Amino acid sequence: MAGNNGPDGTGETGPRNDRKGDIRDDELERRRRELGASLAARHPKAIEGEDNAQAGGSTGYGQAFKLSSEFIAGVVVGIAIGWMVDHLAGTSPWGLIVFLLVGFAAGVLNVLRSAGMVAGFGQTKSGSGPKDLK
């Protein structure tokens, strides 16, 4: 059996009172700083901007996926509503055509809102509200 020895083989458990851990941490911190300085001297562009470019690229893909899915969702909902109107009212293909166009317009509007080019419904810029019309 293990006897009286603790997990580290010294017979003690819990944090130690000696300062050996602090000295080792200080040494590691000094070595980390030296390594960082060495890498910065060898690759200055990587430290300054390439990491941000890589993060921006993945953010760009996410934004593109979001915008395209919002556009496709508008068109699909328009087609679904048009098909239901045609099916229930018997106005084939006019309901589908009209609501396809409405869905297309709604998809474009959703993309513009997400891109920040058009304010959302009920959102007005300062100074253009109904109170200013008096």
GROMACS .gro file of C-alpha atoms in nm, residues 2 7 83 97:
model
    4
    2ALA     CA    1   0.099   0.362  -0.032
    7PRO     CA    2  -0.010   1.233  -0.409
   83TRP     CA    3  -4.858   2.773  -5.315
   97ILE     CA    4  -4.602   3.431  -5.885
   0.00000   0.00000   0.00000
